[in-house]
Structures are given as C-alpha cells and as structure tokens.
Amino acid sequence: MKNFLLAPSILAADFARLGEETTKVLAAGGNIIHFDVMDNHYVPNLSMGPMLLKSLRAYGITAPIDVHLMIQPVDALIPEFAKAGASFISFHPEASNNISRTLKVIKEHGCKAGLAFNPCTSLHYLDYTINSIDLILIMSVNPGFCGQPFIPNTIDKLFQVRCLIDNKGYNIRLGVDGGININNINQVATAGADMFVVGSAIFNHRNYEEVINKMRLELKKTNNAFH
Ligand code: DX5
Ligand code: ZN
C-alpha cells in the first residue's frame, strides 16, 4: 500500500481565521500543512512570513509544515523559518545563487530539504542534488496564485522523476503542487506523485472532510491499480 500524503495549502484558507482553518483541515484528514511564501519578486504576489508560521505553532499546530519558498534571494530567511517551526523547507533551484549552500543551510537548521520545479524548469537541477534532498515538488501551475488550472504535461515530468527515484531507491517524497482536485488526483498519483498539495479544491468547499475523503477514495483506486 502506497503511503500517500495530503498537504492542504493554507494559501487558499481564510487568512482572518488561519489557526482555526488549519486545525479544521488537519482534523478533516490533512497530513501535512503546505505553507506558501511569496515575495512579490520571484513571484508576483505577497503571502506569509516566519512570524505567521510562529503564530501557528504557538496556536497549537503540531503537524509537519512544509514551507514552500517562492522568494529570491533564498538563504537569508531559511534560519527564520526553521526557528519558527518549519519541518520541510523547499525552494526553487533557479532562485538560489548556490544550490548546495542553500541545501546546507536548510539541513544545518534541522529541516528536511526540497527542490521545487516550475512547469518549464528543467530536471537537470537534480543531477548533483538528488543525494541531498528529501522532497521534489513538481509545480503543475506557474507559482503565484491559488485556483489556477492544472498543466497537463506535468504528468510526464512526474513519471520521469518517479523513475529517477525508484531506479536508485532514494527515500524522497514526490510532491505535486497546483490545480489538484478530485478529478485529477488519481492521474497524478498513477504518474508517481505521493504527496498532493491542494489549495482551493479543499478550502473552496464547504465541507473539508467530504472533499478529503473523496480524494482518499480516488487514491485508493490508484493503490488497487498498483497491485
Ligand atoms: C501556487 C502555490 C500552491 C497553491 C495551490 O503558487 O505554490 O501551493 O496554493 O493552490 P491550488 O490547489 O488552488 O492550485
Ligand atoms: Zn506551494
């Protein structure tokens, strides 16, 4: 049985009630909280910073938190997010001046490290880094906003990365981020994803548990297809 993780993206939640929304989505079956950080420079939007992450921890959120950095420069804020309570920190390789240094900073601060790939970013960034990462996040939209449509050629990219991971038996999570919903989660899981970032498909629904259960049912079909 594949161990699939659902990662609700609180970028799509009601910011005025973030603690409550986060608690609610975890109680509804979310496994790991996806925390999108945007700087209005690397991406054309502004979102959340380390103080907000610290407040969520202080509020009582103990689940793992995956901080997705869409910022440039990258390194300076990593210690702040680690101190605030990040579990994973992911960044976009083309936003870093020196990828191995950025990975080292993440590890030195006790977090797991991820690399995020935009739809047109080449996978060659994995050539010399795959030994040092815990998560590969394949973007299925161009980062910046919730609620964008899924880009279909992500499927091929996921499959390529799944082969890379499995050929050498790496212990790396393969996440997919952007436009995931009940209708396509099975397809991305079949292509190899095992962590699903979901923003608007959960938070725009009045009953989080209902949509998460439907996603789990779809994932169960994928599991059956594997056996
Ligand atoms: C996009 C963010 C995503 C976003 C996903 O820039 O990185 O995590 O919140 O939201 P949906 O699921 O609505 O595409
Ligand atoms: Zn994200």
PDB file of C-alpha atoms and ligand atoms in Angstrom:
ATOM      1  CA  MET A   1       0.000   0.000   0.000  1.00  0.00           C
ATOM      2  CA  LYS A   2       1.460   3.345  -1.032  1.00  0.00           C
ATOM      3  CA  ASN A   3       1.709   5.914   1.727  1.00  0.00           C
ATOM      4  CA  PHE A   4       0.097   8.987   0.209  1.00  0.00           C
ATOM      5  CA  LEU A   5       0.222  12.366   1.958  1.00  0.00           C
ATOM      6  CA  LEU A   6      -2.374  15.093   1.508  1.00  0.00           C
ATOM      7  CA  ALA A   7      -0.912  18.553   2.036  1.00  0.00           C
ATOM      8  CA  PRO A   8      -3.581  21.268   2.282  1.00  0.00           C
ATOM      9  CA  SER A   9      -2.220  24.631   1.128  1.00  0.00           C
ATOM     10  CA  ILE A  10      -3.406  27.265   3.593  1.00  0.00           C
ATOM     11  CA  LEU A  11      -2.784  29.958   0.983  1.00  0.00           C
ATOM     12  CA  ALA A  12      -6.360  29.162  -0.043  1.00  0.00           C
ATOM     13  CA  ALA A  13      -7.723  29.372   3.528  1.00  0.00           C
ATOM     14  CA  ASP A  14      -9.429  32.344   5.172  1.00  0.00           C
ATOM     15  CA  PHE A  15      -6.438  34.380   6.425  1.00  0.00           C
ATOM     16  CA  ALA A  16      -8.546  36.086   9.074  1.00  0.00           C
ATOM     17  CA  ARG A  17      -9.080  32.676  10.751  1.00  0.00           C
ATOM     18  CA  LEU A  18      -5.851  30.878   9.898  1.00  0.00           C
ATOM     19  CA  GLY A  19      -5.345  28.990  13.200  1.00  0.00           C
ATOM     20  CA  GLU A  20      -8.902  27.712  13.166  1.00  0.00           C
ATOM     21  CA  GLU A  21      -8.777  26.805   9.450  1.00  0.00           C
ATOM     22  CA  THR A  22      -5.504  24.908   9.894  1.00  0.00           C
ATOM     23  CA  THR A  23      -6.865  22.956  12.863  1.00  0.00           C
ATOM     24  CA  LYS A  24     -10.021  22.175  10.915  1.00  0.00           C
ATOM     25  CA  VAL A  25      -8.258  20.906   7.794  1.00  0.00           C
ATOM     26  CA  LEU A  26      -5.991  18.655   9.882  1.00  0.00           C
ATOM     27  CA  ALA A  27      -8.999  17.251  11.758  1.00  0.00           C
ATOM     28  CA  ALA A  28     -10.610  16.624   8.359  1.00  0.00           C
ATOM     29  CA  GLY A  29      -7.696  14.370   7.349  1.00  0.00           C
ATOM     30  CA  GLY A  30      -4.890  16.612   6.040  1.00  0.00           C
ATOM     31  CA  ASN A  31      -1.463  15.106   6.815  1.00  0.00           C
ATOM     32  CA  ILE A  32       0.974  17.969   6.368  1.00  0.00           C
ATOM     33  CA  ILE A  33       0.387  21.709   6.081  1.00  0.00           C
ATOM     34  CA  HIS A  34       1.717  23.421   2.946  1.00  0.00           C
ATOM     35  CA  PHE A  35       2.828  26.989   3.713  1.00  0.00           C
ATOM     36  CA  ASP A  36       3.389  29.156   0.602  1.00  0.00           C
ATOM     37  CA  VAL A  37       5.851  32.030   0.937  1.00  0.00           C
ATOM     38  CA  MET A  38       5.741  34.680  -1.825  1.00  0.00           C
ATOM     39  CA  ASP A  39       7.847  37.829  -2.061  1.00  0.00           C
ATOM     40  CA  ASN A  40       6.369  39.832  -4.974  1.00  0.00           C
ATOM     41  CA  HIS A  41       9.758  39.463  -6.709  1.00  0.00           C
ATOM     42  CA  TYR A  42      10.326  35.805  -7.552  1.00  0.00           C
ATOM     43  CA  VAL A  43       6.546  35.507  -7.973  1.00  0.00           C
ATOM     44  CA  PRO A  44       4.019  38.317  -8.485  1.00  0.00           C
ATOM     45  CA  ASN A  45       2.256  38.010  -5.118  1.00  0.00           C
ATOM     46  CA  LEU A  46       2.852  38.504  -1.394  1.00  0.00           C
ATOM     47  CA  SER A  47       1.782  35.956   1.203  1.00  0.00           C
ATOM     48  CA  MET A  48       3.116  34.817   4.562  1.00  0.00           C
ATOM     49  CA  GLY A  49       6.321  35.170   6.580  1.00  0.00           C
ATOM     50  CA  PRO A  50       8.044  33.473   9.511  1.00  0.00           C
ATOM     51  CA  MET A  51       6.051  35.395  12.135  1.00  0.00           C
ATOM     52  CA  LEU A  52       2.864  33.860  10.852  1.00  0.00           C
ATOM     53  CA  LEU A  53       4.373  30.375  10.979  1.00  0.00           C
ATOM     54  CA  LYS A  54       5.493  31.012  14.558  1.00  0.00           C
ATOM     55  CA  SER A  55       1.939  32.078  15.458  1.00  0.00           C
ATOM     56  CA  LEU A  56       0.504  28.854  14.029  1.00  0.00           C
ATOM     57  CA  ARG A  57       2.906  26.803  16.167  1.00  0.00           C
ATOM     58  CA  ALA A  58       2.030  28.930  19.217  1.00  0.00           C
ATOM     59  CA  TYR A  59      -1.665  28.371  18.444  1.00  0.00           C
ATOM     60  CA  GLY A  60      -1.024  24.633  18.858  1.00  0.00           C
ATOM     61  CA  ILE A  61      -0.441  23.269  15.343  1.00  0.00           C
ATOM     62  CA  THR A  62       1.904  20.293  15.779  1.00  0.00           C
ATOM     63  CA  ALA A  63       1.541  18.642  12.340  1.00  0.00           C
ATOM     64  CA  PRO A  64       4.518  18.790   9.956  1.00  0.00           C
ATOM     65  CA  ILE A  65       4.689  22.046   7.987  1.00  0.00           C
ATOM     66  CA  ASP A  66       6.176  22.210   4.505  1.00  0.00           C
ATOM     67  CA  VAL A  67       7.398  25.730   3.793  1.00  0.00           C
ATOM     68  CA  HIS A  68       7.414  26.375   0.038  1.00  0.00           C
ATOM     69  CA  LEU A  69       9.733  29.325  -0.569  1.00  0.00           C
ATOM     70  CA  MET A  70       8.938  31.320  -3.700  1.00  0.00           C
ATOM     71  CA  ILE A  71      11.460  34.017  -2.844  1.00  0.00           C
ATOM     72  CA  GLN A  72      14.720  35.418  -4.147  1.00  0.00           C
ATOM     73  CA  PRO A  73      17.272  35.588  -2.570  1.00  0.00           C
ATOM     74  CA  VAL A  74      16.585  32.356  -0.716  1.00  0.00           C
ATOM     75  CA  ASP A  75      19.163  31.784   2.024  1.00  0.00           C
ATOM     76  CA  ALA A  76      18.630  34.709   4.410  1.00  0.00           C
ATOM     77  CA  LEU A  77      15.127  33.713   5.511  1.00  0.00           C
ATOM     78  CA  ILE A  78      15.802  29.970   5.968  1.00  0.00           C
ATOM     79  CA  PRO A  79      17.001  30.263   9.610  1.00  0.00           C
ATOM     80  CA  GLU A  80      13.931  32.373  10.409  1.00  0.00           C
ATOM     81  CA  PHE A  81      11.524  29.777   9.022  1.00  0.00           C
ATOM     82  CA  ALA A  82      13.416  26.945  10.743  1.00  0.00           C
ATOM     83  CA  LYS A  83      13.245  28.756  14.109  1.00  0.00           C
ATOM     84  CA  ALA A  84       9.556  29.471  13.530  1.00  0.00           C
ATOM     85  CA  GLY A  85       8.814  25.736  13.266  1.00  0.00           C
ATOM     86  CA  ALA A  86       9.210  24.542   9.645  1.00  0.00           C
ATOM     87  CA  SER A  87       9.579  20.786   9.120  1.00  0.00           C
ATOM     88  CA  PHE A  88      10.387  20.842   5.385  1.00  0.00           C
ATOM     89  CA  ILE A  89      11.788  23.838   3.505  1.00  0.00           C
ATOM     90  CA  SER A  90      11.546  23.766  -0.296  1.00  0.00           C
ATOM     91  CA  PHE A  91      12.966  26.313  -2.719  1.00  0.00           C
ATOM     92  CA  HIS A  92      13.231  26.862  -6.467  1.00  0.00           C
ATOM     93  CA  PRO A  93      16.775  25.993  -7.638  1.00  0.00           C
ATOM     94  CA  GLU A  94      16.951  28.842 -10.169  1.00  0.00           C
ATOM     95  CA  ALA A  95      16.226  31.311  -7.336  1.00  0.00           C
ATOM     96  CA  SER A  96      19.338  30.262  -5.407  1.00  0.00           C
ATOM     97  CA  ASN A  97      22.851  31.639  -6.011  1.00  0.00           C
ATOM     98  CA  ASN A  98      24.358  28.363  -4.887  1.00  0.00           C
ATOM     99  CA  ILE A  99      22.086  25.342  -4.560  1.00  0.00           C
ATOM    100  CA  SER A 100      24.386  23.235  -2.395  1.00  0.00           C
ATOM    101  CA  ARG A 101      24.869  26.125   0.019  1.00  0.00           C
ATOM    102  CA  THR A 102      21.104  26.640   0.295  1.00  0.00           C
ATOM    103  CA  LEU A 103      20.591  22.907   0.932  1.00  0.00           C
ATOM    104  CA  LYS A 104      23.309  23.019   3.593  1.00  0.00           C
ATOM    105  CA  VAL A 105      21.662  25.957   5.377  1.00  0.00           C
ATOM    106  CA  ILE A 106      18.332  24.070   5.464  1.00  0.00           C
ATOM    107  CA  LYS A 107      19.963  20.915   6.854  1.00  0.00           C
ATOM    108  CA  GLU A 108      22.085  22.813   9.384  1.00  0.00           C
ATOM    109  CA  HIS A 109      18.891  24.260  10.766  1.00  0.00           C
ATOM    110  CA  GLY A 110      17.389  20.817  11.291  1.00  0.00           C
ATOM    111  CA  CYS A 111      14.826  20.801   8.473  1.00  0.00           C
ATOM    112  CA  LYS A 112      14.211  18.447   5.577  1.00  0.00           C
ATOM    113  CA  ALA A 113      15.040  19.945   2.191  1.00  0.00           C
ATOM    114  CA  GLY A 114      13.022  20.116  -1.003  1.00  0.00           C
ATOM    115  CA  LEU A 115      13.550  21.362  -4.543  1.00  0.00           C
ATOM    116  CA  ALA A 116      10.586  22.867  -6.404  1.00  0.00           C
ATOM    117  CA  PHE A 117      10.360  22.819 -10.210  1.00  0.00           C
ATOM    118  CA  ASN A 118       8.297  25.274 -12.218  1.00  0.00           C
ATOM    119  CA  PRO A 119       6.493  23.838 -15.262  1.00  0.00           C
ATOM    120  CA  CYS A 120       9.334  24.975 -17.579  1.00  0.00           C
ATOM    121  CA  THR A 121      12.248  24.353 -15.202  1.00  0.00           C
ATOM    122  CA  SER A 122      14.495  21.535 -16.334  1.00  0.00           C
ATOM    123  CA  LEU A 123      15.045  18.465 -14.175  1.00  0.00           C
ATOM    124  CA  HIS A 124      18.832  18.770 -14.705  1.00  0.00           C
ATOM    125  CA  TYR A 125      18.934  20.528 -11.325  1.00  0.00           C
ATOM    126  CA  LEU A 126      18.563  17.044  -9.846  1.00  0.00           C
ATOM    127  CA  ASP A 127      21.856  15.841 -11.395  1.00  0.00           C
ATOM    128  CA  TYR A 128      24.059  16.771  -8.452  1.00  0.00           C
ATOM    129  CA  THR A 129      21.482  17.294  -5.732  1.00  0.00           C
ATOM    130  CA  ILE A 130      19.357  14.160  -5.621  1.00  0.00           C
ATOM    131  CA  ASN A 131      21.539  12.651  -2.876  1.00  0.00           C
ATOM    132  CA  SER A 132      20.909  15.591  -0.581  1.00  0.00           C
ATOM    133  CA  ILE A 133      17.165  16.175  -0.811  1.00  0.00           C
ATOM    134  CA  ASP A 134      14.084  14.777   0.920  1.00  0.00           C
ATOM    135  CA  LEU A 135      11.361  16.193  -1.330  1.00  0.00           C
ATOM    136  CA  ILE A 136      10.889  17.015  -5.001  1.00  0.00           C
ATOM    137  CA  LEU A 137       7.954  19.321  -5.633  1.00  0.00           C
ATOM    138  CA  ILE A 138       6.717  19.376  -9.206  1.00  0.00           C
ATOM    139  CA  MET A 139       4.712  22.515  -9.925  1.00  0.00           C
ATOM    140  CA  SER A 140       1.663  21.867 -12.041  1.00  0.00           C
ATOM    141  CA  VAL A 141       0.911  25.596 -12.343  1.00  0.00           C
ATOM    142  CA  ASN A 142       3.172  28.623 -12.556  1.00  0.00           C
ATOM    143  CA  PRO A 143       3.582  29.625  -8.910  1.00  0.00           C
ATOM    144  CA  GLY A 144       1.977  32.761  -7.535  1.00  0.00           C
ATOM    145  CA  PHE A 145      -1.724  32.102  -7.045  1.00  0.00           C
ATOM    146  CA  CYS A 146      -4.266  29.533  -5.923  1.00  0.00           C
ATOM    147  CA  GLY A 147      -7.030  28.345  -8.177  1.00  0.00           C
ATOM    148  CA  GLN A 148      -5.131  28.052 -11.486  1.00  0.00           C
ATOM    149  CA  PRO A 149      -5.815  25.183 -13.892  1.00  0.00           C
ATOM    150  CA  PHE A 150      -3.583  22.097 -13.834  1.00  0.00           C
ATOM    151  CA  ILE A 151      -0.957  21.999 -16.639  1.00  0.00           C
ATOM    152  CA  PRO A 152      -1.234  18.527 -18.255  1.00  0.00           C
ATOM    153  CA  ASN A 153       2.414  17.985 -19.274  1.00  0.00           C
ATOM    154  CA  THR A 154       3.190  17.743 -15.549  1.00  0.00           C
ATOM    155  CA  ILE A 155       2.183  14.094 -15.878  1.00  0.00           C
ATOM    156  CA  ASP A 156       5.266  13.248 -17.994  1.00  0.00           C
ATOM    157  CA  LYS A 157       7.519  15.146 -15.636  1.00  0.00           C
ATOM    158  CA  LEU A 158       6.161  13.300 -12.599  1.00  0.00           C
ATOM    159  CA  PHE A 159       6.698   9.986 -14.336  1.00  0.00           C
ATOM    160  CA  GLN A 160      10.315  10.874 -15.186  1.00  0.00           C
ATOM    161  CA  VAL A 161      11.057  11.851 -11.604  1.00  0.00           C
ATOM    162  CA  ARG A 162       9.331   8.735 -10.228  1.00  0.00           C
ATOM    163  CA  CYS A 163      11.628   6.601 -12.414  1.00  0.00           C
ATOM    164  CA  LEU A 164      14.706   8.510 -11.209  1.00  0.00           C
ATOM    165  CA  ILE A 165      13.740   7.996  -7.562  1.00  0.00           C
ATOM    166  CA  ASP A 166      12.811   4.337  -7.903  1.00  0.00           C
ATOM    167  CA  ASN A 167      15.784   3.311 -10.065  1.00  0.00           C
ATOM    168  CA  LYS A 168      18.170   4.138  -7.253  1.00  0.00           C
ATOM    169  CA  GLY A 169      15.765   3.549  -4.364  1.00  0.00           C
ATOM    170  CA  TYR A 170      16.057   7.079  -2.957  1.00  0.00           C
ATOM    171  CA  ASN A 171      13.975   7.948   0.080  1.00  0.00           C
ATOM    172  CA  ILE A 172      12.470  11.082  -1.484  1.00  0.00           C
ATOM    173  CA  ARG A 173       8.884  12.315  -1.418  1.00  0.00           C
ATOM    174  CA  LEU A 174       7.454  13.312  -4.794  1.00  0.00           C
ATOM    175  CA  GLY A 175       5.007  16.186  -4.387  1.00  0.00           C
ATOM    176  CA  VAL A 176       2.761  17.839  -6.944  1.00  0.00           C
ATOM    177  CA  ASP A 177       1.525  21.391  -6.425  1.00  0.00           C
ATOM    178  CA  GLY A 178      -1.107  23.346  -8.330  1.00  0.00           C
ATOM    179  CA  GLY A 179      -4.600  22.714  -9.653  1.00  0.00           C
ATOM    180  CA  ILE A 180      -5.025  19.333  -7.937  1.00  0.00           C
ATOM    181  CA  ASN A 181      -8.620  18.259  -7.381  1.00  0.00           C
ATOM    182  CA  ILE A 182     -10.845  15.183  -7.083  1.00  0.00           C
ATOM    183  CA  ASN A 183     -10.833  14.704 -10.867  1.00  0.00           C
ATOM    184  CA  ASN A 184      -7.075  14.611 -11.455  1.00  0.00           C
ATOM    185  CA  ILE A 185      -5.570  13.294  -8.184  1.00  0.00           C
ATOM    186  CA  ASN A 186      -5.757   9.701  -9.395  1.00  0.00           C
ATOM    187  CA  GLN A 187      -3.906  10.611 -12.601  1.00  0.00           C
ATOM    188  CA  VAL A 188      -1.023  12.373 -10.801  1.00  0.00           C
ATOM    189  CA  ALA A 189      -0.773   9.519  -8.291  1.00  0.00           C
ATOM    190  CA  THR A 190      -0.593   6.985 -11.125  1.00  0.00           C
ATOM    191  CA  ALA A 191       2.197   9.061 -12.695  1.00  0.00           C
ATOM    192  CA  GLY A 192       4.161   8.736  -9.458  1.00  0.00           C
ATOM    193  CA  ALA A 193       3.280  11.544  -7.036  1.00  0.00           C
ATOM    194  CA  ASP A 194       2.940  10.529  -3.384  1.00  0.00           C
ATOM    195  CA  MET A 195       2.306  13.939  -1.836  1.00  0.00           C
ATOM    196  CA  PHE A 196      -0.526  16.162  -3.026  1.00  0.00           C
ATOM    197  CA  VAL A 197      -0.656  19.885  -2.335  1.00  0.00           C
ATOM    198  CA  VAL A 198      -4.264  21.016  -2.519  1.00  0.00           C
ATOM    199  CA  GLY A 199      -5.420  24.602  -2.026  1.00  0.00           C
ATOM    200  CA  SER A 200      -8.692  25.787  -3.495  1.00  0.00           C
ATOM    201  CA  ALA A 201     -10.193  22.329  -4.115  1.00  0.00           C
ATOM    202  CA  ILE A 202     -10.315  21.887  -0.320  1.00  0.00           C
ATOM    203  CA  PHE A 203     -10.772  25.415   1.034  1.00  0.00           C
ATOM    204  CA  ASN A 204     -13.390  26.481  -1.516  1.00  0.00           C
ATOM    205  CA  HIS A 205     -15.502  23.508  -0.480  1.00  0.00           C
ATOM    206  CA  ARG A 206     -17.892  23.945   2.447  1.00  0.00           C
ATOM    207  CA  ASN A 207     -17.000  20.528   3.932  1.00  0.00           C
ATOM    208  CA  TYR A 208     -13.250  19.825   4.055  1.00  0.00           C
ATOM    209  CA  GLU A 209     -13.708  16.284   5.317  1.00  0.00           C
ATOM    210  CA  GLU A 210     -16.014  15.381   2.452  1.00  0.00           C
ATOM    211  CA  VAL A 211     -13.558  16.522  -0.226  1.00  0.00           C
ATOM    212  CA  ILE A 212     -10.566  14.916   1.536  1.00  0.00           C
ATOM    213  CA  ASN A 213     -12.459  11.620   1.837  1.00  0.00           C
ATOM    214  CA  LYS A 214     -13.292  11.761  -1.868  1.00  0.00           C
ATOM    215  CA  MET A 215      -9.609  12.324  -2.653  1.00  0.00           C
ATOM    216  CA  ARG A 216      -8.647   9.346  -0.465  1.00  0.00           C
ATOM    217  CA  LEU A 217     -11.156   7.203  -2.348  1.00  0.00           C
ATOM    218  CA  GLU A 218      -9.552   8.243  -5.641  1.00  0.00           C
ATOM    219  CA  LEU A 219      -6.120   7.396  -4.212  1.00  0.00           C
ATOM    220  CA  LYS A 220      -7.379   4.008  -3.132  1.00  0.00           C
ATOM    221  CA  LYS A 221      -8.200   3.283  -6.791  1.00  0.00           C
ATOM    222  CA  THR A 222      -4.573   4.129  -7.635  1.00  0.00           C
ATOM    223  CA  ASN A 223      -3.356   1.739  -4.942  1.00  0.00           C
ATOM    224  CA  ASN A 224      -5.580  -1.001  -6.328  1.00  0.00           C
ATOM    225  CA  ALA A 225      -4.137  -0.358  -9.788  1.00  0.00           C
ATOM    226  CA  PHE A 226      -0.614  -0.953  -8.401  1.00  0.00           C
ATOM    227  CA  HIS A 227      -1.489  -4.397  -7.037  1.00  0.00           C
TER     228      HIS A 227
HETATM  229  C1  DX5 B   1       0.897  28.185  -6.108  1.00  0.00           C
HETATM  230  C2  DX5 B   1       1.170  27.594  -4.734  1.00  0.00           C
HETATM  231  C3  DX5 B   1       0.272  26.466  -4.431  1.00  0.00           C
HETATM  232  C4  DX5 B   1      -1.190  26.856  -4.335  1.00  0.00           C
HETATM  233  C5  DX5 B   1      -2.014  25.673  -4.714  1.00  0.00           C
HETATM  234  O1  DX5 B   1       1.777  29.194  -6.325  1.00  0.00           O
HETATM  235  O2  DX5 B   1       2.501  27.149  -4.652  1.00  0.00           O
HETATM  236  O3  DX5 B   1       0.677  25.759  -3.266  1.00  0.00           O
HETATM  237  O4  DX5 B   1      -1.564  27.288  -3.056  1.00  0.00           O
HETATM  238  O5  DX5 B   1      -3.344  26.063  -4.796  1.00  0.00           O
HETATM  239  P1  DX5 B   1      -4.362  25.333  -5.792  1.00  0.00           P
HETATM  240  O6  DX5 B   1      -4.509  23.933  -5.277  1.00  0.00           O
HETATM  241  O7  DX5 B   1      -5.609  26.151  -5.653  1.00  0.00           O
HETATM  242  O8  DX5 B   1      -3.760  25.388  -7.155  1.00  0.00           O
HETATM  243 ZN    ZN B   2       3.017  25.777  -2.989  1.00  0.00          ZN
END
